[in-house]
PDB file of C-alpha atoms in Angstrom:
ATOM      1  CA  MET A   1      15.174   7.827  -6.916  1.00  0.00           C
ATOM      2  CA  ILE A   2      16.429   4.136  -7.164  1.00  0.00           C
ATOM      3  CA  SER A   3      15.471   1.122  -9.292  1.00  0.00           C
ATOM      4  CA  LEU A   4      12.902  -1.559  -8.001  1.00  0.00           C
ATOM      5  CA  ALA A   5      15.779  -3.961  -8.304  1.00  0.00           C
ATOM      6  CA  LYS A   6      18.081  -2.247  -5.853  1.00  0.00           C
ATOM      7  CA  MET A   7      15.191  -1.767  -3.186  1.00  0.00           C
ATOM      8  CA  PRO A   8      15.746  -4.057  -0.120  1.00  0.00           C
ATOM      9  CA  ALA A   9      12.960  -6.642   0.754  1.00  0.00           C
ATOM     10  CA  GLY A  10      10.389  -5.278   3.119  1.00  0.00           C
ATOM     11  CA  GLU A  11      10.609  -1.730   1.771  1.00  0.00           C
ATOM     12  CA  SER A  12       8.155   0.141  -0.290  1.00  0.00           C
ATOM     13  CA  GLY A  13       7.822   3.188  -2.506  1.00  0.00           C
ATOM     14  CA  ALA A  14       5.961   4.964  -5.121  1.00  0.00           C
ATOM     15  CA  ILE A  15       6.900   4.156  -8.845  1.00  0.00           C
ATOM     16  CA  ARG A  16       8.014   7.430 -10.690  1.00  0.00           C
ATOM     17  CA  THR A  17       9.104   5.958 -14.098  1.00  0.00           C
ATOM     18  CA  VAL A  18       8.801   2.909 -16.224  1.00  0.00           C
ATOM     19  CA  GLY A  19      11.667   2.484 -18.829  1.00  0.00           C
ATOM     20  CA  GLY A  20      11.811   0.383 -21.632  1.00  0.00           C
ATOM     21  CA  ASP A  21      10.550   0.495 -25.355  1.00  0.00           C
ATOM     22  CA  GLY A  22       7.421  -0.587 -27.126  1.00  0.00           C
ATOM     23  CA  VAL A  23       5.863  -3.920 -26.168  1.00  0.00           C
ATOM     24  CA  PHE A  24       8.185  -4.383 -23.286  1.00  0.00           C
ATOM     25  CA  ARG A  25       7.064  -1.068 -21.710  1.00  0.00           C
ATOM     26  CA  ARG A  26       3.365  -1.540 -22.426  1.00  0.00           C
ATOM     27  CA  ARG A  27       3.482  -5.061 -20.939  1.00  0.00           C
ATOM     28  CA  LEU A  28       4.713  -3.652 -17.480  1.00  0.00           C
ATOM     29  CA  LEU A  29       2.178  -0.722 -17.728  1.00  0.00           C
ATOM     30  CA  ASP A  30      -0.585  -3.396 -18.383  1.00  0.00           C
ATOM     31  CA  MET A  31       0.477  -5.318 -15.256  1.00  0.00           C
ATOM     32  CA  GLY A  32      -0.171  -2.245 -13.164  1.00  0.00           C
ATOM     33  CA  LEU A  33       3.252  -0.878 -13.036  1.00  0.00           C
ATOM     34  CA  THR A  34       2.239   2.785 -13.456  1.00  0.00           C
ATOM     35  CA  PRO A  35       3.604   6.107 -12.126  1.00  0.00           C
ATOM     36  CA  ASN A  36       2.464   6.823  -8.641  1.00  0.00           C
ATOM     37  CA  THR A  37       1.542   3.301  -7.785  1.00  0.00           C
ATOM     38  CA  ILE A  38       2.720   2.195  -4.333  1.00  0.00           C
ATOM     39  CA  VAL A  39       4.716  -1.093  -4.529  1.00  0.00           C
ATOM     40  CA  LEU A  40       6.241  -3.208  -1.682  1.00  0.00           C
ATOM     41  CA  VAL A  41       9.204  -5.569  -2.326  1.00  0.00           C
ATOM     42  CA  ARG A  42       8.122  -8.710  -0.729  1.00  0.00           C
ATOM     43  CA  LYS A  43      10.970 -11.052  -1.254  1.00  0.00           C
ATOM     44  CA  LYS A  44      13.970 -11.530  -3.305  1.00  0.00           C
ATOM     45  CA  ALA A  45      15.488 -14.908  -4.620  1.00  0.00           C
ATOM     46  CA  PRO A  46      18.814 -15.890  -3.007  1.00  0.00           C
ATOM     47  CA  LEU A  47      20.786 -14.488  -6.147  1.00  0.00           C
ATOM     48  CA  GLY A  48      18.402 -11.415  -6.664  1.00  0.00           C
ATOM     49  CA  ASP A  49      16.401 -12.875  -9.357  1.00  0.00           C
ATOM     50  CA  PRO A  50      13.394 -13.031  -9.452  1.00  0.00           C
ATOM     51  CA  ILE A  51      11.756 -10.320  -7.252  1.00  0.00           C
ATOM     52  CA  GLU A  52       8.283 -10.766  -5.793  1.00  0.00           C
ATOM     53  CA  ILE A  53       6.411  -7.511  -5.343  1.00  0.00           C
ATOM     54  CA  PHE A  54       3.151  -6.382  -3.866  1.00  0.00           C
ATOM     55  CA  LEU A  55       1.031  -3.941  -5.594  1.00  0.00           C
ATOM     56  CA  ARG A  56      -2.662  -3.052  -6.221  1.00  0.00           C
ATOM     57  CA  GLY A  57      -3.792  -5.967  -3.933  1.00  0.00           C
ATOM     58  CA  TYR A  58      -1.856  -8.661  -5.886  1.00  0.00           C
ATOM     59  CA  GLU A  59       1.528 -10.314  -5.964  1.00  0.00           C
ATOM     60  CA  LEU A  60       3.663  -9.977  -9.103  1.00  0.00           C
ATOM     61  CA  THR A  61       7.120 -11.512  -9.688  1.00  0.00           C
ATOM     62  CA  LEU A  62       9.514  -9.642 -11.925  1.00  0.00           C
ATOM     63  CA  ARG A  63      12.899 -10.619 -13.453  1.00  0.00           C
ATOM     64  CA  ALA A  64      15.748  -8.444 -11.989  1.00  0.00           C
ATOM     65  CA  GLU A  65      16.409  -7.029 -15.442  1.00  0.00           C
ATOM     66  CA  GLU A  66      12.655  -5.850 -15.589  1.00  0.00           C
ATOM     67  CA  ALA A  67      12.657  -4.405 -12.315  1.00  0.00           C
ATOM     68  CA  ALA A  68      15.852  -2.448 -13.081  1.00  0.00           C
ATOM     69  CA  ARG A  69      13.871  -0.355 -15.631  1.00  0.00           C
ATOM     70  CA  ILE A  70      11.247   0.750 -12.873  1.00  0.00           C
ATOM     71  CA  MET A  71      12.549   3.897 -10.950  1.00  0.00           C
ATOM     72  CA  VAL A  72      10.923   4.361  -7.583  1.00  0.00           C
ATOM     73  CA  ASP A  73      10.778   7.465  -5.420  1.00  0.00           C
ATOM     74  CA  GLU A  74      12.005   7.526  -1.845  1.00  0.00           C
ATOM     75  CA  VAL A  75      11.449   4.460   0.298  1.00  0.00           C
ATOM     76  CA  ILE A  76       8.357   4.763   2.539  1.00  0.00           C
ATOM     77  CA  LYS A  77       8.317   3.262   6.035  1.00  0.00           C
TER      78      LYS A  77
END
């Protein structure tokens, strides 16, 4: 498993765990970042923050610190 923040652009994988506490974790889950969801890292800003991902038919942009709390299983090609 690797964090979503460390996945290279163009790669995809399945979410395994969503870290964080209370309201922060609830917000990530409410945005659809739930275990077993397939995510694709669309692109990253030049300095790595923010990160644009594609999941459940929509695009979502996360800060690198938020993406670092989401662990993704092996990369699917």
